[in-house]
């Protein structure tokens, strides 16, 4: 069982002119076994939602709640959120010079499981996860994301997802910058995770392309800090054909 429940979430950022509200009442429940896609125009607050769930200090929750299986996520530190089973693949993965991929993954796995993974099986698991996501073993010794191409960063995020095996994965534009083959590879990585059962996926994307490989149960249209519409996969096709105008105009 894992349910991520977001209720009437309001989030602000600090600007030179004072606080600016970005999320204006987001309500969304992701139950285990469900994949939700969020689509919406640039600047509508999709990444803000992802970062707020993960606990990025730049975002201040002014009201509303986020719970995972009833536990208050907003009370948790970033580490505690990861240990509770939340995972965020960032739109722009950060480079961590001096920290190798192998060390990073082992540290993350140890922190989340509360004990170090067994060395023999771990090396095998890492190599398998990297290979499944189209990264050769030389990536293990490189610094995290340093000099990785855009697509390699995204593949590495999904290798992490497969290794860390959280309860709920928030994937922010994991499909951006991927070549045609990588899109398939990465989608398979997400599906492997989702199909392991009792998992929730929140997939933020601009393109219906990825939704051909990763079948969402629900599609949400995100406009001006809120969910403006929700539906099934057919909603993504409608957006592709008609754009966001209807929703943007209604939001003004
Ligand atoms: N420090 C800041 N000062 C002013 N505005 C900010 C600040 N930080 C974020 N914003 C604004 O918050 C809005 C939401 O940004 P966010 O990154 O969540 O959008 P998004 O929906 O993920 O867009 P995209 O599709 O381009 O990734 C944007 O308009 C952005 O400019
Ligand atoms: Mg974004």
XYZ file of C-alpha atoms and ligand atoms in Angstrom:
284
model
C 0.000 0.000 0.000
C 1.249 3.468 -0.821
C -0.874 6.534 -1.378
C 0.490 10.016 -1.943
C -2.187 12.533 -1.133
C -1.798 16.225 -1.969
C -4.552 18.483 -0.678
C -5.091 22.153 -1.528
C -1.334 22.786 -1.685
C -0.210 26.406 -1.836
C 3.494 27.114 -2.414
C 5.427 30.385 -2.668
C 8.951 31.380 -3.662
C 10.879 34.378 -2.384
C 11.480 37.092 -4.953
C 13.005 40.581 -4.732
C 9.453 41.920 -4.519
C 8.516 39.557 -1.700
C 6.828 36.147 -1.747
C 5.214 35.027 -4.983
C 2.594 32.297 -4.948
C 3.303 29.640 -7.598
C 1.023 26.756 -6.548
C -2.509 27.928 -5.900
C -4.335 24.966 -4.470
C -3.197 21.642 -5.949
C -5.215 18.573 -5.024
C -4.084 15.189 -6.336
C -4.109 11.617 -5.019
C -1.787 8.965 -6.412
C -2.682 5.475 -5.270
C -0.405 2.481 -5.657
C -0.554 0.938 -9.069
C -1.492 4.273 -10.645
C 0.436 6.328 -13.158
C -0.531 9.988 -13.411
C 0.720 12.293 -16.152
C 0.845 16.054 -15.675
C 0.966 18.243 -18.761
C 0.881 22.015 -18.854
C 2.442 25.156 -20.294
C 5.928 26.428 -19.361
C 5.967 28.225 -16.046
C 2.670 26.780 -14.814
C 4.313 25.299 -11.704
C 4.873 21.633 -12.569
C 8.482 21.530 -11.372
C 7.479 23.575 -8.339
C 5.051 20.786 -7.443
C 7.786 18.160 -7.878
C 10.303 20.102 -5.757
C 7.719 20.840 -3.080
C 6.956 17.123 -2.738
C 10.701 16.406 -2.487
C 11.284 19.191 0.066
C 13.489 21.675 -1.802
C 14.225 24.570 0.606
C 13.538 27.228 -2.050
C 9.805 26.476 -1.928
C 7.658 27.503 1.028
C 4.430 25.636 1.611
C 1.982 28.263 2.881
C -1.016 25.941 3.234
C -2.333 22.525 2.339
C -1.082 19.024 3.094
C 1.016 16.260 1.548
C 0.810 12.802 3.091
C 2.314 9.432 2.192
C 0.251 6.575 3.609
C -1.172 9.058 6.078
C 2.226 10.347 7.295
C 2.843 14.083 7.064
C 5.461 14.529 4.340
C 5.796 18.283 4.904
C 7.069 17.609 8.441
C 9.871 15.408 7.081
C 13.402 16.456 6.084
C 14.511 15.721 2.516
C 16.299 12.562 3.760
C 13.256 11.387 5.635
C 11.122 11.846 2.538
C 13.501 9.633 0.562
C 13.501 7.034 3.338
C 9.701 7.157 3.450
C 9.719 6.105 -0.202
C 9.584 9.280 -2.298
C 11.838 9.681 -5.311
C 12.327 12.715 -7.549
C 13.982 12.652 -10.960
C 14.765 16.305 -11.600
C 14.152 18.191 -14.822
C 17.768 19.408 -14.655
C 19.853 16.812 -12.748
C 22.701 18.451 -10.830
C 26.372 17.655 -11.343
C 28.260 16.453 -8.265
C 31.986 16.751 -9.031
C 34.235 14.448 -6.994
C 31.485 11.965 -6.119
C 31.479 8.847 -8.278
C 28.233 7.345 -9.505
C 29.077 4.085 -7.704
C 29.646 5.846 -4.367
C 26.624 8.068 -4.785
C 24.316 5.134 -5.491
C 25.707 3.067 -2.610
C 25.351 5.986 -0.181
C 21.790 6.645 -1.336
C 20.852 2.954 -1.087
C 22.409 2.682 2.381
C 20.597 5.797 3.605
C 17.251 4.594 2.307
C 17.489 0.951 3.445
C 19.153 1.769 6.779
C 21.963 -0.717 6.015
C 24.641 -1.031 3.372
C 23.764 -3.281 0.438
C 25.785 -6.509 0.215
C 28.815 -5.700 -1.884
C 28.744 -8.690 -4.222
C 25.125 -8.454 -5.283
C 25.252 -4.654 -5.233
C 27.939 -4.339 -7.912
C 25.940 -6.759 -10.036
C 22.716 -4.810 -9.435
C 24.376 -1.501 -10.305
C 25.857 -2.839 -13.522
C 22.517 -4.388 -14.473
C 20.578 -1.162 -13.804
C 23.114 0.876 -15.770
C 23.086 -1.582 -18.682
C 19.286 -1.750 -18.741
C 19.245 2.006 -19.118
C 21.868 2.034 -21.826
C 24.855 3.200 -19.760
C 28.099 1.212 -19.908
C 30.064 0.313 -16.766
C 32.550 3.212 -17.184
C 29.812 5.545 -15.914
C 30.152 4.013 -12.421
C 33.574 5.577 -11.943
C 32.648 9.016 -13.321
C 31.498 11.923 -11.152
C 27.715 12.123 -10.865
C 26.319 13.806 -13.977
C 29.595 15.656 -14.651
C 30.021 15.903 -18.397
C 27.064 13.571 -18.946
C 25.054 14.426 -22.026
C 21.450 15.514 -21.446
C 20.144 12.064 -22.326
C 22.783 10.288 -20.207
C 21.658 12.318 -17.161
C 18.079 11.179 -17.716
C 19.133 7.544 -18.137
C 21.123 7.793 -14.927
C 18.011 9.092 -13.101
C 16.074 6.001 -14.169
C 18.953 3.686 -13.245
C 18.724 5.293 -9.777
C 14.956 4.730 -9.758
C 15.428 1.040 -10.567
C 18.092 0.592 -7.863
C 16.488 2.593 -5.077
C 13.032 1.167 -5.763
C 10.943 3.815 -3.936
C 7.175 3.747 -3.358
C 6.310 6.816 -5.382
C 8.364 8.257 -8.239
C 7.998 11.852 -9.391
C 9.595 12.165 -12.828
C 10.022 15.720 -14.076
C 10.441 15.773 -17.853
C 12.471 12.586 -17.866
C 11.700 12.339 -21.592
C 13.227 15.706 -22.512
C 16.359 15.464 -24.619
C 16.149 11.736 -25.214
C 16.808 10.223 -28.609
C 14.204 7.833 -30.023
C 15.912 4.688 -28.709
C 16.592 6.229 -25.290
C 12.957 7.247 -24.956
C 12.038 3.584 -25.283
C 14.825 2.421 -22.953
C 13.944 4.945 -20.265
C 10.222 4.215 -20.598
C 10.960 0.524 -20.102
C 12.892 1.449 -16.950
C 9.884 3.341 -15.627
C 7.543 0.494 -16.563
C 9.804 -2.064 -14.831
C 9.517 0.032 -11.696
C 5.749 0.545 -12.019
C 4.999 -3.084 -12.809
C 6.752 -4.291 -9.647
C 3.384 -3.526 -8.023
C 2.144 -1.155 -5.297
C 4.032 1.759 -6.889
C 2.850 5.225 -7.808
C 4.201 7.302 -10.700
C 3.772 11.031 -11.290
C 5.101 11.797 -14.741
C 5.520 15.432 -15.790
C 5.858 15.773 -19.547
C 5.317 18.056 -22.522
C 5.021 15.275 -25.049
C 2.439 12.597 -25.765
C 5.259 10.550 -27.330
C 6.339 9.091 -23.990
C 2.709 8.261 -23.164
C 2.762 5.734 -25.983
C 5.290 3.742 -23.932
C 4.194 4.636 -20.415
C 0.420 4.315 -20.214
C -1.039 6.819 -17.761
C -4.207 5.967 -15.862
C -4.919 9.666 -15.427
C -3.861 12.823 -17.262
C -3.979 16.216 -15.538
C -3.790 19.599 -17.217
C -1.747 21.964 -15.064
C -2.317 25.685 -15.629
C -1.384 28.699 -13.501
C -0.539 26.712 -10.374
C -3.572 24.461 -10.397
C -5.001 21.367 -12.007
C -7.433 22.762 -14.561
C -8.746 19.486 -15.953
C -8.319 15.783 -15.489
C -9.172 12.779 -17.580
C -7.820 9.584 -19.065
C -5.157 9.083 -21.758
C -7.501 10.601 -24.355
C -6.993 13.982 -22.687
C -3.322 13.928 -23.741
C -4.352 13.433 -27.365
C -6.834 16.270 -27.088
C -4.104 18.575 -25.712
C -1.773 17.589 -28.535
C -4.459 18.566 -31.053
C -5.840 21.681 -29.393
C -3.098 23.064 -27.132
C -3.643 24.747 -23.772
C -5.466 27.924 -24.943
C -8.848 26.872 -23.635
C -7.467 26.248 -20.142
C -5.122 29.236 -20.087
C -7.947 31.605 -21.082
C -10.244 30.129 -18.450
C -7.512 30.628 -15.807
C -7.007 34.366 -16.518
N 12.742 33.134 -7.559
C 11.728 33.313 -8.403
N 11.280 34.550 -8.723
C 10.248 34.722 -9.562
N 9.573 33.730 -10.154
C 9.963 32.480 -9.869
C 11.045 32.201 -8.996
N 11.208 30.854 -8.932
C 10.248 30.331 -9.734
N 9.516 31.296 -10.306
C 8.427 31.143 -11.295
O 7.585 30.082 -10.943
C 6.898 29.644 -12.135
C 6.767 28.135 -12.121
O 8.012 27.536 -12.436
P 8.159 25.964 -12.685
O 9.600 25.669 -12.885
O 7.448 25.244 -11.597
O 7.343 25.793 -14.055
P 7.134 24.501 -14.956
O 5.649 24.304 -15.078
O 7.936 23.370 -14.442
O 7.681 24.988 -16.375
P 8.483 24.182 -17.544
O 7.443 23.461 -18.343
O 9.113 25.272 -18.344
O 9.490 23.274 -16.891
C 7.660 30.230 -13.307
O 6.913 31.268 -13.889
C 8.931 30.753 -12.669
O 9.459 31.889 -13.351
Mg 9.530 22.314 -15.138
